[in-house]
CSV table of C-alpha atoms in Angstrom, one decimal:
chain,number,residue,atom,x,y,z
A,27,MET,CA,-48.2,81.8,33.5
A,28,THR,CA,-49.0,79.4,36.3
A,29,VAL,CA,-51.4,77.4,34.1
A,30,LYS,CA,-48.9,77.1,31.3
A,31,SER,CA,-46.2,75.8,33.8
A,32,GLN,CA,-48.5,73.2,35.2
A,33,TYR,CA,-49.5,72.0,31.7
A,34,SER,CA,-45.9,71.6,30.7
A,35,PHE,CA,-45.1,69.5,33.8
A,36,ALA,CA,-48.1,67.2,33.2
A,37,ALA,CA,-47.1,66.7,29.5
A,38,PHE,CA,-43.7,65.8,30.7
A,39,ARG,CA,-45.0,63.2,33.1
A,40,ARG,CA,-47.2,61.7,30.4
A,41,ALA,CA,-44.3,61.4,28.0
A,42,CYS,CA,-42.1,59.6,30.6
A,43,THR,CA,-44.9,57.2,31.4
A,44,SER,CA,-45.4,56.5,27.7
A,45,PHE,CA,-41.7,55.9,27.2
A,46,LYS,CA,-41.5,53.5,30.1
A,47,ARG,CA,-44.4,51.4,28.7
A,48,ASP,CA,-43.3,51.4,25.1
A,49,ILE,CA,-41.5,48.0,24.3
A,50,ARG,CA,-40.9,48.7,20.6
A,51,GLY,CA,-37.2,48.3,19.7
A,52,ASN,CA,-36.3,46.2,22.7
A,53,THR,CA,-35.2,43.2,20.5
A,54,ALA,CA,-32.8,45.3,18.6
A,55,LEU,CA,-31.5,46.8,21.8
A,56,LEU,CA,-31.0,43.4,23.4
A,57,PHE,CA,-29.3,42.0,20.2
A,58,SER,CA,-26.9,44.9,20.2
A,59,PHE,CA,-25.9,44.0,23.7
A,60,ALA,CA,-25.6,40.2,22.8
A,61,ILE,CA,-23.8,40.5,19.5
A,62,ILE,CA,-20.4,40.9,21.1
A,63,PRO,CA,-20.5,37.6,23.1
A,64,ILE,CA,-22.1,35.8,20.1
A,65,GLY,CA,-19.2,37.0,17.9
A,66,ILE,CA,-16.6,36.0,20.5
A,67,ALA,CA,-18.2,32.5,20.7
A,68,ALA,CA,-18.3,32.1,17.0
A,69,GLY,CA,-14.8,33.2,16.6
A,70,ALA,CA,-13.6,30.8,19.3
A,71,GLY,CA,-15.4,27.9,17.5
A,72,ILE,CA,-13.7,28.7,14.3
A,73,ASP,CA,-10.3,28.9,16.0
A,74,TYR,CA,-11.0,25.7,17.8
A,75,SER,CA,-11.7,23.8,14.5
A,76,ARG,CA,-8.6,25.3,12.9
A,77,SER,CA,-6.5,24.4,15.9
A,78,ILE,CA,-7.7,20.8,15.8
A,79,ALA,CA,-6.7,20.5,12.1
A,80,ALA,CA,-3.3,22.1,12.9
A,81,SER,CA,-2.8,19.8,15.8
A,82,ALA,CA,-3.5,16.8,13.6
A,83,LYS,CA,-1.0,18.0,11.1
A,84,LEU,CA,1.6,18.4,13.8
A,85,ARG,CA,1.0,14.9,15.2
A,86,ALA,CA,1.1,13.4,11.7
A,87,ALA,CA,4.5,15.0,11.0
A,88,THR,CA,5.8,13.9,14.4
A,89,ASP,CA,4.7,10.3,13.8
A,90,ALA,CA,6.3,10.3,10.3
A,91,ALA,CA,9.5,11.6,11.8
A,92,ALA,CA,9.7,8.9,14.5
A,93,LEU,CA,9.0,6.1,11.9
A,94,ALA,CA,11.6,7.5,9.5
A,95,ALA,CA,14.2,7.6,12.3
A,96,ALA,CA,13.3,4.1,13.5
A,97,ILE,CA,14.3,2.4,10.2
A,98,VAL,CA,17.8,3.9,10.3
A,99,THR,CA,20.3,1.3,11.5
A,100,GLN,CA,23.5,2.8,10.1
A,101,ASP,CA,24.8,6.2,9.1
A,102,SER,CA,25.2,7.5,5.6
A,103,VAL,CA,28.6,5.9,5.0
A,104,GLY,CA,27.4,2.5,6.0
A,105,THR,CA,28.6,2.2,9.6
A,106,ARG,CA,27.0,2.4,13.0
A,107,VAL,CA,29.3,5.0,14.3
A,108,GLY,CA,27.0,8.0,13.6
A,109,VAL,CA,23.7,6.2,13.7
A,110,THR,CA,22.1,8.5,16.3
A,111,GLU,CA,23.1,11.6,14.3
A,112,GLU,CA,21.8,9.9,11.1
A,113,ARG,CA,18.4,9.2,12.8
A,114,ILE,CA,18.2,12.8,14.0
A,115,ARG,CA,18.9,14.1,10.5
A,116,THR,CA,16.4,11.7,8.9
A,117,ALA,CA,13.7,12.5,11.4
A,118,THR,CA,14.2,16.2,11.1
A,119,ALA,CA,14.0,16.0,7.3
A,120,ALA,CA,10.8,13.9,7.5
A,121,PHE,CA,9.2,16.3,10.0
A,122,ASN,CA,10.0,19.3,7.8
A,123,ALA,CA,8.7,17.6,4.7
A,124,ASN,CA,5.4,16.6,6.3
A,125,ILE,CA,4.8,20.0,7.9
A,126,GLY,CA,5.5,21.8,4.7
A,127,GLN,CA,4.8,25.5,4.3
A,128,THR,CA,2.3,26.7,6.9
A,129,THR,CA,1.2,30.2,8.1
A,130,THR,CA,-0.9,29.0,11.0
A,131,LEU,CA,2.0,27.3,12.9
A,132,THR,CA,5.0,29.4,14.0
A,133,GLY,CA,7.8,28.8,16.4
A,134,LEU,CA,8.1,25.2,15.3
A,135,ASN,CA,10.4,23.1,17.5
A,136,PHE,CA,11.3,19.4,16.9
A,137,THR,CA,13.7,17.1,18.8
A,138,LEU,CA,14.5,13.4,18.5
A,139,THR,CA,15.9,11.3,21.3
A,140,ASP,CA,17.5,7.9,20.7
A,141,LEU,CA,16.5,5.7,23.6
A,142,GLY,CA,18.3,2.6,22.4
A,143,THR,CA,15.4,0.3,21.5
A,144,THR,CA,13.0,3.1,20.5
A,145,VAL,CA,13.2,6.7,19.3
A,146,ARG,CA,11.1,9.5,20.8
A,147,ALA,CA,10.1,12.5,18.7
A,148,VAL,CA,8.7,15.6,20.4
A,149,SER,CA,7.4,18.7,18.7
A,150,SER,CA,5.7,22.0,19.6
A,151,ALA,CA,4.4,25.0,17.7
A,152,GLN,CA,2.5,28.2,18.2
A,153,PHE,CA,-0.9,28.3,16.6
A,154,THR,CA,-2.1,31.7,15.4
A,155,ASN,CA,-5.7,32.4,16.4
A,156,ALA,CA,-7.6,34.4,13.8
A,157,PHE,CA,-9.9,35.8,16.5
A,158,GLY,CA,-7.3,36.0,19.3
A,159,GLY,CA,-7.7,39.7,19.6
A,160,LEU,CA,-11.2,39.4,20.9
A,161,LEU,CA,-10.1,36.8,23.5
A,162,LYS,CA,-6.8,38.5,24.3
A,163,ARG,CA,-5.1,35.2,23.2
A,164,PRO,CA,-3.4,35.7,19.9
A,165,THR,CA,-1.7,32.3,19.9
A,166,SER,CA,-2.1,28.8,21.4
A,167,THR,CA,0.7,26.2,22.1
A,168,LEU,CA,0.3,22.8,20.4
A,169,ASN,CA,2.4,19.8,21.3
A,170,ALA,CA,2.9,16.3,19.9
A,171,ALA,CA,5.0,13.2,20.8
A,172,ALA,CA,5.6,9.8,19.2
A,173,GLU,CA,7.7,6.8,19.9
A,174,ALA,CA,8.7,4.1,17.4
A,175,MET,CA,10.4,0.7,17.9
A,176,LEU,CA,13.8,0.5,16.1
A,177,ALA,CA,14.0,-1.7,13.1
A,178,THR,CA,16.2,-4.8,13.3
A,179,ASN,CA,18.4,-6.0,10.5
A,180,ALA,CA,16.6,-8.8,8.5
A,181,ASN,CA,16.4,-10.4,5.2
A,182,TYR,CA,13.2,-10.1,3.2
A,183,GLU,CA,12.0,-11.8,0.1
A,184,VAL,CA,8.7,-10.3,-1.1
A,185,ALA,CA,6.8,-11.7,-4.1
A,186,PHE,CA,3.9,-9.7,-5.6
A,187,ALA,CA,1.3,-11.6,-7.6
A,188,LEU,CA,-0.5,-8.9,-9.5
A,189,ASP,CA,-3.7,-9.3,-11.4
A,190,ASN,CA,-3.1,-8.1,-15.0
A,191,THR,CA,-6.4,-9.3,-16.5
A,192,GLY,CA,-8.6,-7.3,-18.9
A,193,SER,CA,-10.8,-5.9,-16.1
A,194,MET,CA,-7.9,-4.1,-14.6
A,195,ALA,CA,-8.2,-1.6,-17.4
A,196,ASP,CA,-11.5,-0.4,-15.9
A,197,SER,CA,-12.0,2.5,-13.4
A,198,GLY,CA,-8.3,3.4,-13.5
A,199,LYS,CA,-7.4,0.3,-11.6
A,200,MET,CA,-4.2,-0.5,-13.5
A,201,THR,CA,-3.0,3.2,-13.4
A,202,THR,CA,-3.6,3.4,-9.6
A,203,LEU,CA,-1.9,0.0,-9.1
A,204,LYS,CA,1.2,1.1,-11.0
A,205,ALA,CA,1.5,4.3,-9.0
A,206,ALA,CA,0.9,2.5,-5.7
A,207,MET,CA,3.4,-0.2,-6.5
A,208,THR,CA,6.0,2.4,-7.5
A,209,SER,CA,5.5,4.2,-4.2
A,210,PHE,CA,5.7,0.9,-2.3
A,211,LEU,CA,9.0,0.0,-4.1
A,212,ASN,CA,10.4,3.5,-3.4
A,213,LYS,CA,9.8,2.9,0.3
A,214,LEU,CA,11.3,-0.6,0.2
A,215,ASP,CA,14.3,0.9,-1.7
A,216,ALA,CA,14.8,3.4,1.1
A,217,ALA,CA,14.3,0.7,3.8
A,218,ASN,CA,16.7,-1.7,2.0
A,219,ARG,CA,19.6,0.5,3.0
A,220,SER,CA,18.6,0.4,6.6
A,221,ILE,CA,16.7,-2.7,7.6
A,222,GLY,CA,18.9,-5.2,5.8
A,223,ASN,CA,18.5,-7.1,2.6
A,224,VAL,CA,15.3,-6.8,0.6
A,225,LYS,CA,14.6,-8.7,-2.6
A,226,VAL,CA,11.5,-8.4,-4.6
A,227,SER,CA,9.9,-10.6,-7.3
A,228,ILE,CA,6.9,-9.6,-9.4
A,229,VAL,CA,4.4,-12.0,-11.1
A,230,PRO,CA,2.0,-10.3,-13.4
A,231,PHE,CA,-0.7,-12.9,-14.1
A,232,GLY,CA,-3.9,-13.5,-16.1
A,233,ASN,CA,-5.0,-17.0,-17.0
A,234,MET,CA,-1.2,-17.8,-17.5
A,235,ILE,CA,2.1,-16.2,-16.9
A,236,ARG,CA,4.9,-15.2,-19.2
A,237,LEU,CA,8.6,-15.8,-18.9
A,238,ASP,CA,11.7,-14.2,-20.5
A,239,THR,CA,12.4,-16.6,-23.4
A,240,THR,CA,16.1,-15.5,-23.5
A,241,THR,CA,16.7,-17.4,-20.3
A,242,ALA,CA,13.8,-20.0,-20.3
A,243,ALA,CA,14.0,-21.4,-23.8
A,244,GLY,CA,16.3,-24.4,-23.7
A,245,ALA,CA,16.3,-24.7,-19.9
A,246,MET,CA,16.1,-28.2,-18.6
A,247,TRP,CA,13.1,-27.4,-16.4
A,248,ILE,CA,11.1,-26.7,-19.6
A,249,LYS,CA,9.6,-29.9,-21.0
A,250,GLN,CA,10.7,-29.0,-24.5
A,251,PRO,CA,14.5,-28.2,-24.0
A,252,LEU,CA,15.6,-29.6,-27.3
A,253,ARG,CA,12.9,-28.0,-29.5
A,254,ASP,CA,13.5,-24.8,-31.4
A,255,LEU,CA,11.5,-22.4,-29.3
A,256,THR,CA,12.2,-19.3,-31.3
A,257,GLN,CA,8.5,-18.9,-31.9
A,258,TRP,CA,7.6,-19.4,-28.3
A,259,PRO,CA,6.1,-16.2,-26.8
A,260,GLY,CA,7.1,-17.3,-23.3
A,261,CYS,CA,3.6,-18.4,-22.1
A,262,ILE,CA,3.4,-20.9,-19.2
A,263,GLY,CA,0.2,-22.5,-18.0
A,264,ASP,CA,-0.6,-24.6,-14.9
A,265,ARG,CA,1.4,-27.8,-14.2
A,266,ILE,CA,-0.5,-31.1,-14.0
A,267,SER,CA,-3.5,-30.7,-11.7
A,268,PRO,CA,-4.0,-31.7,-8.9
A,269,ALA,CA,-0.5,-33.2,-8.5
A,270,TYR,CA,1.7,-30.1,-9.1
A,271,ASP,CA,-0.3,-27.1,-10.2
A,272,ALA,CA,-0.4,-25.6,-6.7
A,273,LYS,CA,2.9,-26.8,-5.4
A,274,ALA,CA,6.4,-25.3,-5.3
A,275,THR,CA,8.0,-28.6,-6.2
A,276,VAL,CA,11.3,-28.0,-7.9
A,277,PRO,CA,11.1,-29.3,-11.5
A,278,SER,CA,13.1,-32.4,-12.3
A,279,THR,CA,13.7,-34.3,-15.5
A,280,GLY,CA,13.4,-37.5,-13.5
A,281,THR,CA,9.7,-36.6,-12.9
A,282,PRO,CA,8.4,-35.1,-16.2
A,283,GLU,CA,5.1,-34.1,-14.5
A,284,THR,CA,7.0,-31.5,-12.5
A,285,LEU,CA,8.4,-29.8,-15.6
A,286,PHE,CA,6.9,-26.6,-17.0
A,287,GLU,CA,5.5,-26.8,-20.5
A,288,ALA,CA,6.0,-24.1,-23.2
A,289,ILE,CA,2.6,-23.0,-24.5
A,290,ASP,CA,1.1,-20.1,-26.5
A,291,GLY,CA,-1.6,-17.7,-25.5
A,292,ALA,CA,-4.3,-20.2,-26.4
A,293,TYR,CA,-2.9,-23.1,-24.3
A,294,ASN,CA,-1.4,-24.8,-27.4
A,295,VAL,CA,1.5,-27.0,-26.1
A,296,PHE,CA,4.7,-26.9,-28.1
A,297,PRO,CA,5.6,-30.5,-29.1
A,298,VAL,CA,8.4,-32.3,-27.4
A,299,THR,CA,11.3,-33.0,-29.7
A,300,PRO,CA,13.1,-36.3,-29.0
A,301,SER,CA,16.9,-36.0,-28.8
A,302,SER,CA,17.2,-38.5,-31.7
A,303,THR,CA,15.3,-36.2,-34.1
A,304,SER,CA,17.7,-34.5,-36.5
A,305,VAL,CA,15.1,-32.2,-38.1
A,306,VAL,CA,12.6,-30.4,-35.9
A,307,PRO,CA,9.1,-30.8,-37.3
A,308,ALA,CA,7.1,-27.7,-38.1
A,309,LEU,CA,4.6,-26.5,-35.5
A,310,PRO,CA,1.1,-27.9,-35.9
A,311,PHE,CA,-0.3,-24.5,-35.0
A,312,THR,CA,0.5,-20.8,-35.4
A,313,PRO,CA,1.6,-19.5,-32.0
A,314,ILE,CA,-0.7,-16.9,-30.3
A,315,ALA,CA,1.0,-14.3,-28.1
A,316,CYS,CA,0.5,-13.8,-24.4
A,317,ASN,CA,0.9,-10.1,-23.8
A,318,MET,CA,1.3,-9.8,-20.1
A,319,ALA,CA,4.5,-8.4,-18.6
A,320,GLN,CA,7.2,-11.0,-17.9
A,321,VAL,CA,7.7,-12.5,-14.5
A,322,MET,CA,10.6,-10.8,-12.7
A,323,PRO,CA,12.6,-13.1,-10.4
A,324,LEU,CA,13.9,-12.0,-7.0
A,325,THR,CA,16.2,-9.0,-7.4
A,326,GLU,CA,17.6,-6.1,-5.4
A,327,ASN,CA,17.6,-4.0,-8.6
A,328,PHE,CA,14.9,-1.5,-8.0
A,329,PRO,CA,15.0,0.1,-11.4
A,330,THR,CA,14.3,-3.4,-12.9
A,331,MET,CA,11.3,-3.7,-10.5
A,332,ARG,CA,10.0,-0.3,-11.6
A,333,ALA,CA,10.4,-1.2,-15.3
A,334,THR,CA,8.4,-4.4,-14.7
A,335,ILE,CA,5.6,-2.4,-13.2
A,336,THR,CA,5.6,0.1,-16.1
A,337,ALA,CA,5.4,-2.8,-18.6
A,338,MET,CA,2.2,-4.3,-17.0
A,339,THR,CA,-0.7,-4.3,-19.5
A,340,PRO,CA,-4.3,-5.5,-18.8
A,341,GLY,CA,-5.6,-8.5,-20.8
A,342,GLY,CA,-7.0,-12.0,-20.5
A,343,THR,CA,-9.0,-13.9,-17.8
A,344,THR,CA,-8.3,-14.7,-14.2
A,345,ASN,CA,-6.4,-17.6,-12.8
A,346,LEU,CA,-5.5,-16.9,-9.2
A,347,THR,CA,-3.8,-20.3,-8.7
A,348,ILE,CA,-1.1,-19.6,-11.3
A,349,GLY,CA,-0.4,-16.2,-9.8
A,350,MET,CA,0.0,-17.7,-6.3
A,351,SER,CA,2.0,-20.7,-7.4
A,352,TRP,CA,4.5,-18.7,-9.4
A,353,ALA,CA,4.9,-16.1,-6.7
A,354,LEU,CA,5.8,-19.1,-4.4
A,355,GLN,CA,8.1,-20.4,-7.2
A,356,THR,CA,10.1,-17.2,-7.1
A,357,LEU,CA,10.6,-17.7,-3.4
A,358,THR,CA,11.6,-21.4,-3.8
A,359,PRO,CA,15.3,-22.3,-3.9
A,360,GLY,CA,16.3,-24.3,-7.0
A,361,ASP,CA,14.9,-24.1,-10.5
A,362,PRO,CA,13.5,-22.3,-12.3
A,363,PHE,CA,15.2,-19.2,-10.8
A,364,ASN,CA,17.8,-20.4,-8.3
A,365,ASN,CA,18.2,-17.2,-6.3
A,366,ALA,CA,15.9,-17.6,-3.3
A,367,LEU,CA,17.1,-18.4,0.2
A,368,PRO,CA,16.1,-21.8,1.8
A,369,PHE,CA,12.7,-21.9,3.6
A,370,GLY,CA,12.8,-21.9,7.4
A,371,GLY,CA,15.7,-19.5,7.9
A,372,SER,CA,15.9,-16.3,9.9
A,373,HIS,CA,14.7,-14.3,6.9
A,374,THR,CA,11.1,-13.5,6.1
A,375,LYS,CA,9.3,-14.5,2.9
A,376,ILE,CA,6.1,-12.7,1.9
A,377,ILE,CA,3.6,-13.0,-0.9
A,378,VAL,CA,1.2,-10.2,-1.7
A,379,LEU,CA,-1.7,-11.3,-4.0
A,380,LEU,CA,-3.8,-8.6,-5.5
A,381,THR,CA,-6.9,-9.3,-7.7
A,382,ASP,CA,-10.0,-7.5,-8.9
A,383,GLY,CA,-12.1,-10.5,-9.7
A,384,LEU,CA,-13.0,-14.1,-9.4
A,385,ASN,CA,-11.4,-17.3,-10.8
A,386,THR,CA,-12.6,-17.8,-14.4
A,387,GLN,CA,-10.1,-19.9,-16.4
A,388,SER,CA,-7.1,-22.1,-15.9
A,389,ARG,CA,-5.4,-24.5,-18.2
A,390,TRP,CA,-7.6,-27.3,-16.7
A,391,SER,CA,-10.9,-25.8,-15.8
A,392,THR,CA,-13.4,-22.9,-16.1
A,393,ASP,CA,-15.4,-24.1,-13.1
A,394,ALA,CA,-15.1,-21.5,-10.3
A,395,PRO,CA,-15.4,-23.9,-7.3
A,396,THR,CA,-12.8,-26.3,-8.8
A,397,MET,CA,-10.4,-23.4,-9.5
A,398,ASN,CA,-11.0,-21.9,-6.0
A,399,ALA,CA,-10.0,-25.3,-4.4
A,400,ARG,CA,-6.7,-25.2,-6.4
A,401,THR,CA,-6.1,-21.6,-5.3
A,402,LEU,CA,-6.6,-22.5,-1.7
A,403,ALA,CA,-4.2,-25.4,-2.2
A,404,ALA,CA,-1.6,-23.0,-3.5
A,405,CYS,CA,-2.1,-20.6,-0.5
A,406,THR,CA,-1.9,-23.6,1.9
A,407,GLU,CA,1.4,-24.7,0.2
A,408,ALA,CA,2.9,-21.2,0.7
A,409,LYS,CA,1.8,-20.9,4.3
A,410,SER,CA,3.0,-24.4,5.1
A,411,LYS,CA,6.5,-23.3,4.1
A,412,GLY,CA,6.4,-20.3,6.5
A,413,VAL,CA,5.5,-17.7,3.9
A,414,ILE,CA,3.4,-14.7,5.1
A,415,VAL,CA,0.5,-14.2,2.7
A,416,TYR,CA,-1.4,-11.0,2.2
A,417,THR,CA,-4.4,-10.8,-0.1
A,418,ILE,CA,-6.1,-7.7,-1.6
A,419,GLY,CA,-9.4,-7.6,-3.3
A,420,LEU,CA,-10.0,-4.6,-5.5
A,421,MET,CA,-13.6,-3.6,-6.1
A,422,SER,CA,-14.7,-7.2,-6.7
A,423,GLU,CA,-13.6,-10.3,-4.9
A,424,ASP,CA,-14.4,-13.7,-3.5
A,425,THR,CA,-14.1,-12.6,0.1
A,426,ALA,CA,-14.2,-16.1,1.6
A,427,LEU,CA,-11.5,-17.3,-0.7
A,428,LEU,CA,-9.1,-14.4,-0.2
A,429,THR,CA,-9.6,-14.3,3.6
A,430,SER,CA,-8.9,-18.1,3.8
A,431,CYS,CA,-5.9,-17.6,1.5
A,432,ALA,CA,-4.3,-14.9,3.7
A,433,SER,CA,-2.1,-16.0,6.7
A,434,THR,CA,-4.7,-14.4,9.0
A,435,PRO,CA,-8.0,-12.7,8.4
A,436,GLY,CA,-6.3,-9.5,9.3
A,437,LYS,CA,-4.0,-9.8,6.4
A,438,HIS,CA,-6.8,-9.7,3.9
A,439,TYR,CA,-7.8,-6.3,2.7
A,440,PHE,CA,-10.7,-5.1,0.5
A,441,ALA,CA,-10.4,-1.9,-1.5
A,442,PRO,CA,-13.9,-0.7,-2.7
A,443,THR,CA,-12.2,1.7,-5.0
A,444,PRO,CA,-8.6,1.9,-6.5
A,445,ALA,CA,-8.0,5.0,-4.3
A,446,GLN,CA,-7.6,2.7,-1.2
A,447,ILE,CA,-4.7,0.7,-2.8
A,448,PRO,CA,-1.9,3.1,-1.7
A,449,ASP,CA,-3.2,3.1,1.9
A,450,ILE,CA,-3.2,-0.7,2.0
A,451,PHE,CA,0.3,-0.9,0.5
A,452,ASP,CA,1.4,1.6,3.2
A,453,VAL,CA,0.1,-0.7,5.9
A,454,ILE,CA,1.9,-3.7,4.4
A,455,SER,CA,5.1,-1.7,3.9
A,456,MET,CA,5.1,-1.0,7.7
A,457,ASP,CA,4.9,-4.8,8.3
A,458,VAL,CA,7.7,-5.4,5.9
A,459,THR,CA,10.0,-2.9,7.5
A,460,THR,CA,9.0,-4.1,11.0
A,461,VAL,CA,8.7,-0.5,12.2
A,462,ARG,CA,5.7,0.7,14.2
A,463,LEU,CA,4.7,3.5,16.5
A,464,SER,CA,4.8,2.2,20.1
A,465,ARG,CA,3.3,5.2,21.7
């Protein structure tokens, strides 16, 4: 019995020694101990990324609310009595619209304070942590704040010279431009009720522009006022170059070179009919149409603006000079439109030139360097009169030309794809409404 007991004890000792030396399964054992902190760290990382996105959304909504409030200068009934309350209502609506439906942010709180020259928007929310149970922190508090300078009442005349050439049919450029312009006009429409008086003109251009014949035919600033222009499609080409093609000189019958000539889509000029002629001779050519949308003079009628944008159709070649010169013509007091304010007043005049290509054909030239010189002359003419010029190149551009044309290099934008156009218009709309985040 004694031998058996000693054997059993020795066997037990050998088993213990063997167990102590055996390292098999250590990795699994260690991993089982480490998996909890690893899981906690991974969960914290996921929650951190989610909270960054949620915080950005809160800041964006707060910024939008401050900007929306800043452009309000009167209450809903057109007085300044309840302007602070109107700003608060406007800001709150903008904040709610930008936050939208969210399950990650709860306990939303938003306040707007009118500081006299600025407005301050402050917001906070609770962010729900998906892995908060592991960290004993189910929610985190997010905060955002923004200040915006208040808008001042002002008068704006904004002329858009928009490339309507055939290449604008490619890559969805025209479709995107129409949508971006409509959105831009909607913002100006809203701002028009707050920042003052906003008038807009639109100049769709190719290698020529097109006027409304019901008002232009027979006008004394047309070189053929006495001719029967019932067959005239409304096409207008460049004036005499280099004397007047890039200038905003008001047309005068005393200086025939300043008058605009009725042409067709192939640059055929309608003959002038002397006042002594009793019978108008037949045309020596069959008129060819120019199918671009008609020039829209300055107006506060936003439905008319939107209709002009809808009517735009790509076609023809590129003549940047005529786009610029007619945009300036719409901002010039006197004929042919007679509804612009004088240059040099307290109001602001702006031209936005957008094109997707290079100069290819004018009435007088197809040589790109020659045409570029005339475009720069038109830009210089506009800037000399105090007009602020923005230029936008879409997918393809002469960068040096458009940068030189703009009032400053910072007012030239290049959009590598049509998708950037709405963002560029948003930047310009902020300049037009003179509202910016100050903090």
